[in-house]
């Protein structure tokens, strides 16, 4: 009997590489194709290793997801073994995750060093980079051609071109047509969009690398004033309630000339059932009207293993599998998720399927980071104050100058208690 058990155990180790098989619960995002691709990746690993996986979907809004994670982790719950975490969270959640270095066999060396550094907290690799993100400008190639326009290089040009196309398309009978859509809901996505406007005007990054509050300045005010002028004119009022998927819904159904979004929207917009398949161009986001620059906010997602997992070693194996070159390559091709492995930017298949991963390389390499490193555990409070201040300007409740002055005092208050 004992011998039989022992043989069975040895056979199972040979099949799985682990002393026992386990069920690993992984929390995945569910924006666009995220859930489907996370599921198929995790299931392929389960099949290969003899373990099982449970895929838990989480709210689309990143800050809602954070609240859920904080609840689970602060209670020390073992319900979820692997967490998909935002690039802005290592400082907030890092203490709840294991150090992955003992499991990675140095694999992190193949990833962008800046992301690995971002995911390293107190010398521990608390998460493996999975995919990166930067805001880009989507446009309708066919419509720009129809109206004799070029992809805009400044926000003012975008404003003018969007107005022209909107007017023409409405006259032609599409009364649902809008010039531009973006993420305007009061949430983390608005922080990303507004940081792009402000930084592209030369108005800084809300809080600088040393921790100084810089956001209350005339360039930032000019950027927000221009953005507020779009609402109800070239941008639907409803944008004040749009996240990524709502913006994509309008653009992909053919009802907008321009859209600000992350790379994932490319694969879906070119999907077999997309009305605008083959008609999409992608460019760097425009510069500010004055001495600005092209800016895209740095986003992206990592995979971390909970300290409270009952099977951390097996969970880490799943993380390393999902973050590997083969899986990242297939996610880039199927879902236009931007790899974090440098070598994939030389991969012909990837570049053929998602040409802007090559052509917009400098946008990706120079993406502007939100001030999450310097504000650490306080980042969410800072961002919350920022997105509310911006939302008030967009919705006409406050003038940009007043809202930024108020934001500055609020940030000072948050700073006093911590960072
Ligand atoms: C994308 C980005 C993430 C960001 C979020 C905001 O998912 O990858 O970093 O926080 O959008 O909505």
Short mmCIF file of C-alpha atoms and ligand atoms in Angstrom, two decimals, residues 62 86-88 133 187-189 192 244 262 299-301 370, ligand 1:
data_model
loop_
_atom_site.label_atom_id
_atom_site.label_comp_id
_atom_site.label_asym_id
_atom_site.label_seq_id
_atom_site.Cartn_x
_atom_site.Cartn_y
_atom_site.Cartn_z
CA UNK A 62 -8.44 49.73 -11.96
CA UNK A 86 -1.29 47.60 -12.15
CA UNK A 87 2.11 49.26 -12.74
CA UNK A 88 1.15 51.86 -10.10
CA UNK A 133 0.88 50.05 -21.98
CA UNK A 187 -11.31 57.29 -12.14
CA UNK A 188 -7.72 56.23 -12.72
CA UNK A 189 -8.14 56.26 -16.51
CA UNK A 192 -3.80 58.83 -17.31
CA UNK A 244 -11.66 52.44 -21.89
CA UNK A 262 -4.28 51.73 -24.93
CA UNK A 299 0.51 51.81 -17.93
CA UNK A 300 0.74 48.06 -17.77
CA UNK A 301 0.14 44.98 -15.69
CA UNK A 370 2.39 58.61 -12.94
C1 LIG B 1 -4.69 50.49 -18.30
C2 LIG B 1 -3.26 50.66 -17.85
C3 LIG B 1 -3.19 50.87 -16.37
C4 LIG B 1 -4.06 52.03 -15.98
C5 LIG B 1 -5.48 51.81 -16.44
C6 LIG B 1 -6.34 53.04 -16.17
O1 LIG B 1 -5.20 49.30 -17.84
O2 LIG B 1 -2.47 49.55 -18.22
O3 LIG B 1 -1.86 51.07 -15.97
O4 LIG B 1 -4.03 52.27 -14.60
O5 LIG B 1 -5.51 51.56 -17.81
O6 LIG B 1 -7.64 52.85 -16.56
#
